[in-house]
Every structure is written in structure tokens, then in C-alpha cells.
XYZ file of C-alpha atoms in Angstrom:
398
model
C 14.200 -19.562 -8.731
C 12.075 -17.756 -10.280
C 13.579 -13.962 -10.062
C 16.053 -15.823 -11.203
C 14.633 -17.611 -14.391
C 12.553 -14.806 -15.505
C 14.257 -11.586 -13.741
C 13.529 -9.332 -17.710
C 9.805 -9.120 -17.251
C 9.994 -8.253 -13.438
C 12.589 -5.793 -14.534
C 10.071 -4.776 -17.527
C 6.923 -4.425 -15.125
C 9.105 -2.076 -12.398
C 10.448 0.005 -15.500
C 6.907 0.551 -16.231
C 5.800 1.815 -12.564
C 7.207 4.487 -10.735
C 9.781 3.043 -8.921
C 11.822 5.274 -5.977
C 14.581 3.421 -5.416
C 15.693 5.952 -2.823
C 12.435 5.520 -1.233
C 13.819 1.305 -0.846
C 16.872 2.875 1.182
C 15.069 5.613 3.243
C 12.289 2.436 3.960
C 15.374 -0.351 4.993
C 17.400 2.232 6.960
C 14.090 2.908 9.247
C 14.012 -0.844 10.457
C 17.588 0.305 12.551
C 17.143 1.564 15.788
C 18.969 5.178 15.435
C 21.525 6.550 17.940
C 23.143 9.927 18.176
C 27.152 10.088 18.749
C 25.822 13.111 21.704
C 24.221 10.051 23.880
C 27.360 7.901 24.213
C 29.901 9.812 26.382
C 26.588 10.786 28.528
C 25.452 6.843 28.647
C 29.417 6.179 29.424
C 29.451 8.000 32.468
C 25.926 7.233 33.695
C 27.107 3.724 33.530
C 30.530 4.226 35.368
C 29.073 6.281 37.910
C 26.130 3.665 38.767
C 29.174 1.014 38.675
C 30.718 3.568 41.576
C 27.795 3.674 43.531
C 26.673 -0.353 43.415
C 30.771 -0.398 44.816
C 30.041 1.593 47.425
C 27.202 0.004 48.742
C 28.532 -2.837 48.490
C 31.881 -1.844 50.626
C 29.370 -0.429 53.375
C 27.349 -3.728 53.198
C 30.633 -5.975 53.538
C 32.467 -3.789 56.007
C 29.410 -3.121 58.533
C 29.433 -6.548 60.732
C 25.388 -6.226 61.044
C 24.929 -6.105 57.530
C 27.179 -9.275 57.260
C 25.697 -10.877 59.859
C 21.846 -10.336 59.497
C 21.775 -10.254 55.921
C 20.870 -7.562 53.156
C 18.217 -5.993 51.830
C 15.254 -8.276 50.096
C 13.761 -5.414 48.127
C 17.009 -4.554 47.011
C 17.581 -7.834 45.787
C 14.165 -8.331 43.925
C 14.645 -5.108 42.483
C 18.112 -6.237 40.894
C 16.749 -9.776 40.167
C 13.907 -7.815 37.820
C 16.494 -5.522 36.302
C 18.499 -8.632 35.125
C 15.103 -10.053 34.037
C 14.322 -7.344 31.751
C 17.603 -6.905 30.523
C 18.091 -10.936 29.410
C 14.411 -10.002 27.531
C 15.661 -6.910 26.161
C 18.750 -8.882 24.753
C 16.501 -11.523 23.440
C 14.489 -8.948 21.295
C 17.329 -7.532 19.838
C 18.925 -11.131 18.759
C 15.644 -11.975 17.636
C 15.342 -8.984 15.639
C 19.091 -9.135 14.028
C 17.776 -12.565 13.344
C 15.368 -11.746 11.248
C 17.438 -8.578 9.405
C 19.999 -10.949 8.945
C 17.746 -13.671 7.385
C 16.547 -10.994 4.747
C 19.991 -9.917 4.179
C 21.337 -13.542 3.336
C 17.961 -14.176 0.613
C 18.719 -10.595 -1.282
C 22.537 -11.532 -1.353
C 21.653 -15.233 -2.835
C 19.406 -13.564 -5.238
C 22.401 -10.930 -6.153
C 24.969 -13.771 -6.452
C 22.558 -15.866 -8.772
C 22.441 -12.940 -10.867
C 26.139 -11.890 -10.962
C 26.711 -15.641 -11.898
C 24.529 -15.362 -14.952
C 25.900 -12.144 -16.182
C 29.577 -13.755 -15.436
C 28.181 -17.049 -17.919
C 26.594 -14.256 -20.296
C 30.102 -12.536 -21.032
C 32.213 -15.764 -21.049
C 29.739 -16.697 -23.793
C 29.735 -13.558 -25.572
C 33.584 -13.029 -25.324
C 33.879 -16.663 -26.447
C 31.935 -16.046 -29.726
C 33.646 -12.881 -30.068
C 37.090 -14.496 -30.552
C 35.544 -17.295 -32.668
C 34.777 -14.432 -34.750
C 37.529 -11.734 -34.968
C 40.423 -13.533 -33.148
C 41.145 -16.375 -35.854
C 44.426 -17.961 -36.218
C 44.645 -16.222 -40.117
C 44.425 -12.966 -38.338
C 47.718 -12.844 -36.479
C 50.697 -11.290 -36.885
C 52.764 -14.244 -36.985
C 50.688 -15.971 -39.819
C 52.710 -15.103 -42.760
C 55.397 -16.966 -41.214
C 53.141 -20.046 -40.262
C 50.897 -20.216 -43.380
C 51.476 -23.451 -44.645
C 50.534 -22.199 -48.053
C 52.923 -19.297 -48.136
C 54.928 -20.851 -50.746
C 51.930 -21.640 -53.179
C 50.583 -17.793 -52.854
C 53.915 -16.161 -53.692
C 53.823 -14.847 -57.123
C 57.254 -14.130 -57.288
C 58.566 -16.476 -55.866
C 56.674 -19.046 -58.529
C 58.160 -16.493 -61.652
C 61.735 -16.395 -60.764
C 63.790 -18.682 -58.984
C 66.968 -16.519 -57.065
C 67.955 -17.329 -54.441
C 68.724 -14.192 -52.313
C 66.693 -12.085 -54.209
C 63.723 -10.431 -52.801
C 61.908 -8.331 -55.653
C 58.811 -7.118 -53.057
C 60.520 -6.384 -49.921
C 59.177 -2.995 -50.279
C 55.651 -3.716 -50.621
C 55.713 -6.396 -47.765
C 57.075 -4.190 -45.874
C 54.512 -1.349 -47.383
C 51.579 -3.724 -46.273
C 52.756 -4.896 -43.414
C 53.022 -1.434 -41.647
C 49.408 -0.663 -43.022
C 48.202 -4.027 -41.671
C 50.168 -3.572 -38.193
C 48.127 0.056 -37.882
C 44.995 -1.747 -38.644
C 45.716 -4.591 -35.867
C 46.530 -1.258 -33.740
C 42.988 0.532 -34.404
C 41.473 -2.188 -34.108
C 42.907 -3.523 -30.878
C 42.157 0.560 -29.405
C 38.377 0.246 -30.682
C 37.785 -3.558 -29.409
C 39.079 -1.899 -26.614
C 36.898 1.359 -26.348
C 33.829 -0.417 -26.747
C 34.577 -3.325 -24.393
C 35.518 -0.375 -21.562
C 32.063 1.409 -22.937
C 30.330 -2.282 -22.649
C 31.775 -2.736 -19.181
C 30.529 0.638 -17.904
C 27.020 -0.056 -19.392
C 26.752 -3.552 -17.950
C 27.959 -2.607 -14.580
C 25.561 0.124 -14.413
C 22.694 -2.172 -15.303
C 23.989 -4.168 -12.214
C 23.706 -1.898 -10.122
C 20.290 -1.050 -11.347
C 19.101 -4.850 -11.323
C 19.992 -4.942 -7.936
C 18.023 -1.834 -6.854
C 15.198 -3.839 -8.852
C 16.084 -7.168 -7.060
C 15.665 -5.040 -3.314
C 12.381 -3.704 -4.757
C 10.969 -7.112 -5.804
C 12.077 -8.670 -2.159
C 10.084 -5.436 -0.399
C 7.579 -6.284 -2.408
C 7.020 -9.845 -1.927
C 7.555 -9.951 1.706
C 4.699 -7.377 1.916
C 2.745 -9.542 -0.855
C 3.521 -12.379 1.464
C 2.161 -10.324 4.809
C -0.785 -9.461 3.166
C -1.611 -13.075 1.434
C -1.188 -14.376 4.895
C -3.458 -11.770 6.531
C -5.897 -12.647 3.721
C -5.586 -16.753 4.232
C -5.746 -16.123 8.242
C -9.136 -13.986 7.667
C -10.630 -16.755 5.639
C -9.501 -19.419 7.607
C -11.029 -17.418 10.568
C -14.634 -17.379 8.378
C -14.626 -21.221 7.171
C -14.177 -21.922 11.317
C -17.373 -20.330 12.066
C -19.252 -21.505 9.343
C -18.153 -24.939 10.241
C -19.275 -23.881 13.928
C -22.587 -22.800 13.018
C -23.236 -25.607 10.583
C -22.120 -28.316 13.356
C -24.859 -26.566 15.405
C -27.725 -26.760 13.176
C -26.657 -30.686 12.201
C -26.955 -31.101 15.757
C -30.062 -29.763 16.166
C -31.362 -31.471 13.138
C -30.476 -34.837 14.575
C -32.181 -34.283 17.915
C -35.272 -33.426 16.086
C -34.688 -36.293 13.782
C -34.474 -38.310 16.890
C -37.439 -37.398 18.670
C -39.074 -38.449 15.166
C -37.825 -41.831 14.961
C -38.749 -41.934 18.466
C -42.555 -41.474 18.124
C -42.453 -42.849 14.594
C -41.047 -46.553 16.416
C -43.789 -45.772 19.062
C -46.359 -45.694 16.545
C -44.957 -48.465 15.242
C -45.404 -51.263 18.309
C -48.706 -50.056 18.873
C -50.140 -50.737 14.991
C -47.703 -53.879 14.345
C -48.836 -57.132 12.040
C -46.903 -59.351 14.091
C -49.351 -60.878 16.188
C -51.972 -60.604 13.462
C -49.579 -63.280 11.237
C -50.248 -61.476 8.213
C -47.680 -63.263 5.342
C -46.795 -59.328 3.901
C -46.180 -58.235 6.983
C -42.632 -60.481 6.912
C -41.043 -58.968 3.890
C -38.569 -55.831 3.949
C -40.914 -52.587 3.345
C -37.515 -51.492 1.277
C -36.998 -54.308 -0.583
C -39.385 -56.704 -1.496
C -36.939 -59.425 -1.545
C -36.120 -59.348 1.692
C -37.889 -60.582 5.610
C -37.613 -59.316 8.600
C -35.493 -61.367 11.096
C -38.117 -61.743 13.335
C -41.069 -62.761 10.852
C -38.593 -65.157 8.654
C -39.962 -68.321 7.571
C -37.057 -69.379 5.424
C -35.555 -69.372 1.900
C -36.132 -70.033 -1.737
C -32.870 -71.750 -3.539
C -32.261 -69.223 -6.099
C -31.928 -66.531 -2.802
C -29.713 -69.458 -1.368
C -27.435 -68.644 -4.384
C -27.658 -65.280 -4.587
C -26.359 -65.049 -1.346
C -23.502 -67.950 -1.821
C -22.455 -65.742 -4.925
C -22.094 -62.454 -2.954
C -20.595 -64.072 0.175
C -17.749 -65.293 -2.413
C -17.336 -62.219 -4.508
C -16.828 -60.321 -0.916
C -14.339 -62.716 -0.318
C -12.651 -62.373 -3.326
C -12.471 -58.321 -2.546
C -10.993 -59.073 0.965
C -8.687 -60.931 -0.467
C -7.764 -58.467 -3.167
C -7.916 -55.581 -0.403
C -5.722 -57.838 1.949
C -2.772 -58.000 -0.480
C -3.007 -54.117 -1.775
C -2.187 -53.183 2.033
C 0.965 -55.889 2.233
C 2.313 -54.355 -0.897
C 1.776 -51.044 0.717
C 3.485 -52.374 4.137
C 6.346 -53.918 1.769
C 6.783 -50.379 0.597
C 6.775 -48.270 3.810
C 9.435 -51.300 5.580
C 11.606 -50.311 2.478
C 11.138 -46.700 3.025
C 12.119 -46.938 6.349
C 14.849 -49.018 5.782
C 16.606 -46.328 3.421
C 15.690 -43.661 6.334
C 17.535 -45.780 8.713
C 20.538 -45.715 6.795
C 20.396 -42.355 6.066
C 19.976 -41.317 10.084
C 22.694 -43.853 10.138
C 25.232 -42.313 7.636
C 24.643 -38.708 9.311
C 25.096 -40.059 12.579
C 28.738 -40.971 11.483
C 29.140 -37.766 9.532
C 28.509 -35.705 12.765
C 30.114 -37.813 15.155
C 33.259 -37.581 12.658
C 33.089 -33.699 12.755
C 32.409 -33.603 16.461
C 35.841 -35.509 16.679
C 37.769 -33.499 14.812
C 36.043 -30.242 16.866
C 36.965 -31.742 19.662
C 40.660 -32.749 18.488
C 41.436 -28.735 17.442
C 39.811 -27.691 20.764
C 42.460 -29.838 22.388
C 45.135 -28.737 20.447
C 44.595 -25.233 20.911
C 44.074 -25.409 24.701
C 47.196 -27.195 24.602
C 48.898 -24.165 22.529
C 47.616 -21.407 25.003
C 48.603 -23.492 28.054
C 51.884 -23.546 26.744
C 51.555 -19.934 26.070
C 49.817 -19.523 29.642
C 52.839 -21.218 30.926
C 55.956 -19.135 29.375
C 53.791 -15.770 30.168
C 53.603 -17.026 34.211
C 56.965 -17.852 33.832
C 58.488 -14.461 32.904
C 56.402 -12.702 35.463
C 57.511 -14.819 37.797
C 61.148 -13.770 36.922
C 60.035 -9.796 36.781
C 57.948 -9.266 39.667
C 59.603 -11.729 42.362
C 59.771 -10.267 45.683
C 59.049 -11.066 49.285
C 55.535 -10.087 50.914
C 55.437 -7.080 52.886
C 53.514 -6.253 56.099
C 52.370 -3.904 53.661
C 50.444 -6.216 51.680
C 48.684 -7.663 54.569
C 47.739 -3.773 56.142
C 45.349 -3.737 52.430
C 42.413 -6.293 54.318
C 39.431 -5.006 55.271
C 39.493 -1.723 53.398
C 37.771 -3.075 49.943
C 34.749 -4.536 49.271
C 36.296 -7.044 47.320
């Protein structure tokens, strides 16, 4: 969306750099693994003749009664077993990788098609205002015959009243031949420059899309490096976080081992069996006791503590019905995502239907097919079988 919204200052910023576009081409034809036409017929018949040999092992294998009997080979069979392995990986890596091309391919051609759609809307709009502007209905031939005000405009025809007579046939005709040559010139220069217009604006396509290539090169490798970048940093903020977890650890065994000798020191200097009256308050807060030293409570602390007691109420209350307007919310939510799982469900099963009904339909059309073809072999090639045909057992592998 945005290449598309603002493509004039991308276009702007690559004018201003030096930009190769061959360089673009030589760079995307690299990613292709390159063959020469030499290696094919050579590959060819490496191929057929390990296809020859694999039969002829095989016929030895299936024809020798020990071989049959006893088995074959396991490091034979391993061997082939890896082969396959390698060459299901092999094809793997190359999907994978035409994957991938292919994924590129499809985002340049959306961002070419956006483009060709807003030039297309660009020249609708200026042809439009175009023939607004020099394609009136007062500029055609035919309007001296549909001017509705060709009577009030004729001079002569106000000055004399003949009928028959036609006093400026000659200079009609005089100005129309001069106005039919100026329709003519100009019809052969609209048409020169919209030819010269046509040439210019596909040649800025063209050029646009070398610049729309360019940009996508350059933001995948923006996007490489940003991600490099992020996975660096992310890499750092771990092992601060490690080391800072490691020195809050060892800050709270030392602050342990503190509070540990501190509450030591503690029970050995306490004021409760000395009964001393300060002793019993809160060292924080004077306003409070300590549990075990309390000796009860005034009635203004009696209220203060009624009063808080209620106003936490009052919160839990307010809390409580926050989160069941908040459950309310997500059971709606849900609800719509049910129905829309629901309606998707149908949609699918509806297309799977109608994949399966074609399927059927077609099998049914080559069976027929299958049918006629056995058919008219049948009538060709019928014969009796020969003690010829049976003399061919035993002499293939197959």
C-alpha cells in the first residue's frame, strides 16, 4: 500500500541514486540454478544406461533360484533406501526454493497490477476531460443540421423570404470545406500526440517497473538486515536479563541472611516480657499494635476500620461487575466466531461437494472413454493364444 500510495517520491529518490537496472536482472537471474544444453544428452544416457544395468541385475536376481530363495543383498538395499532418501530431500529443497521464487514473483506482479490499474484510472480521467473539452456536441459535423437555432442565425434567410432560393450556397459550401480540413488536422494532430503520449507513457511503465523490482530488492534486503539487527538485540536484552536475574538473586540471599540475624537479634533484646506499653505499637506506624502485644481499641480506630472495610467492599463490588461486563463481551465475541466457523464450514463443505460431483462426472466420462477404447482393441487385436506366448516365461525379469 504504500509503493502504491506514494510510488513519485520512491521513483524521485532512485532517479537521484545510481540505479543499474541491469545490475537487478544480472542479480535475479543468479538465484536460478544454471544448466548447459551439453549436459542433457550426456545425463540422458547415464540415466538409461543405469536403468539397463538395475534390469539386469534384477533378471539375474529373479532368474537364479538361490537368489530367490535366500534372499538379496542387505547392503544393496540400504544403499538404494539412502539414495531414495536423499533424492525425496533433494526434491524438497527445490519445491521449497520455487516456493519462495514464486512467492516474490506473485508480490512484484500485485505491485505491477496496482500500478497499471492507476495509470488505466489516470487516462480514463484524462481522456474523459479531454472530450469534455474539445469533443462538444457544437463541434460536430452534423451540428448545422441539428442546431436548434439555425433558423434565428441565418441572415438571409431573415432578409428575404424565397423559397428555393439559396443566395450563400457558395460560401457554405466555401466554409464548410475549410472547416472539414480543420476537423481533418485536427483529428491527425489529436492523433500524433496521443500516439507520442502513448509511447511516452508506456516507456515510463516500463521504467516504473524496473523501479518497482529495485524497491522490492531493496526492501527484502532492508527487511534481512532489520531482522538481523532486531535478532542481535534481542540476543543482548537476554543476557542482560540473565545477568541481572543473577545479581537479584544474589542480592536476596544476602538480604536474607540479614533479616536472618537482624530477627535473631531481635528475640534476644525483645520488650515483651519486660511489658513495656511502647513496646505494643507498630515501629512503622504509630497507630498501629502488634498482634501479639494488643490490648484493644479506641472507638474512633473502631470506625476507621468499619469505614475502610466498607469502601473495600464497595471496590469489590465495582471490580466484580467490570469483569461480568468484560465476560458479557468475550461470550458475544465468541458467539459471532462460532457463526463465522459455522458459515465457512458450510461454504467448504458446499465446494467439497461440488469437487467431488465433477470428479465423478469426469471418471464417469473417461470410463466411458476407457470402455469404447477396450472395445475397439478388442475388435483389432483378437486372436487365439499361441504356444508361443507361453515359450516368453522365465526369460524376463519382469
Amino acid at each position: 500500500n504504500h509503493l502504491s500510495t506514494q510510488p513519485t517520491s520512491y521513483f524521485h529518490n532512485l532517479q537521484s541514486t545510481n540505479f543499474q537496472p541491469h545490475l537487478l536482472f544480472q542479480t535475479s537471474t543468479q538465484l536460478l540454478p544454471m544448466f548447459r544444453a551439453s549436459d542433457a544428452p550426456s545425463k540422458e544416457q547415464q540415466s538409461i544406461e543405469k536403468r539397463q544395468l538395475r534390469e539386469l541385475e534384477r533378471k539375474k536376481r529373479m532368474l537364479d533360484p538361490k537368489s530367490r530363495m535366500f534372499g538379496v543383498d542387505r547392503s544393496t538395499l540400504d544403499q538404494q533406501v539412502q539414495e531414495k532418501k536423499q533424492r525425496e530431500q533433494l526434491e524438497k529443497d527445490r519445491d521449497l526454493y520455487f516456493d519462495v521464487l514464486r512467492q516474490k514473483d506473485a508480490q512484484t506482479a500485485q505491485q505491477l497490477e496496482n500500478k497499471r490499474q492507476e495509470l488505466r484510472a489516470e487516462n480514463h480521467r484524462q481522456l474523459q476531460a479531454f472530450r469534455e473539452r474539445f469533443q462538444t456536441i457544437e463541434q460536430r459535423r452534423e451540428w448545422d443540421l441539428n442546431d436548434p437555432s439555425a433558423l434565428k442565425n441565418d441572415e438571409i434567410g431573415r432578409l428575404h423570404d424565397f423559397h428555393g432560393e439559396d443566395l450563400g450556397r457558395t460560401d457554405r459550401i466555401k466554409a464548410q470545406r475549410a472547416q472539414q480540413r480543420r476537423w481533418v488536422e485536427q483529428q491527425q494532430r489529436e492523433l500524433d500526440e496521443r500516439k507520442e503520449r502513448e509511447e511516452i507513457e508506456q516507456k515510463q511503465f516500463e521504467y516504473e517497473q524496473l523501479q518497482l523490482a529495485y524497491l522490492s530488492q531493496q526492501l527484502e534486503e532492508q527487511r534481512l538486515q532489520m531482522r538481523a539487527q532486531k535478532e542481535q538485540q534481542l540476543k543482548e536484552y537476554n543476557l542482560e536479563l540473565a545477568r541481572a536475574r543473577q545479581q537479584r538473586e544474589f542480592q536476596e540471599i544476602q538480604q536474607e541472611e540479614m533479616d536472618k540475624m537482624q530477627e535473631i537479634h531481635n528475640q534476644l533484646n525483645s520488650d515483651f516480657l519486660n511489658e513495656n506499653f511502647e513496646a505494643s505499637k507498630s515501629v512503622a506506624d504509630p497507630h498501629r499494635f502488634r498482634p501479639y502485644a494488643f490490648k484493644g481499641l479506641r472507638p474512633d480506630q473502631k470506625e476507621d476500620i468499619h469505614a475502610t472495610v466498607n469502601r473495600q467492599l464497595e471496590e469489590k463490588k465495582r471490580i466484580q461487575e467490570l469483569e461480568q461486563e468484560e465476560e458479557m463481551a468475550w461470550n458475544h465475541q465468541m458467539l459471532l466466531n462460532d457463526h463465522m466457523a459455522v458459515k465457512l464450514q458450510r461454504e467448504q463443505d458446499r465446494l467439497r461437494e461440488q469437487i467431488r460431483k465433477d470428479v465423478a462426472e469426469s471418471n464417469k466420462i473417461y470410463a466411458d472413454m476407457q470402455k469404447e477404447k477396450l472395445k475397439a482393441i478388442d475388435e483389432v487385436y483378437s486372436g487365439k493364444v499361441t504356444d508361443d506366448f507361453f515359450s516368453q516365461f522365465g526369460t524376463s525379469s519382469r
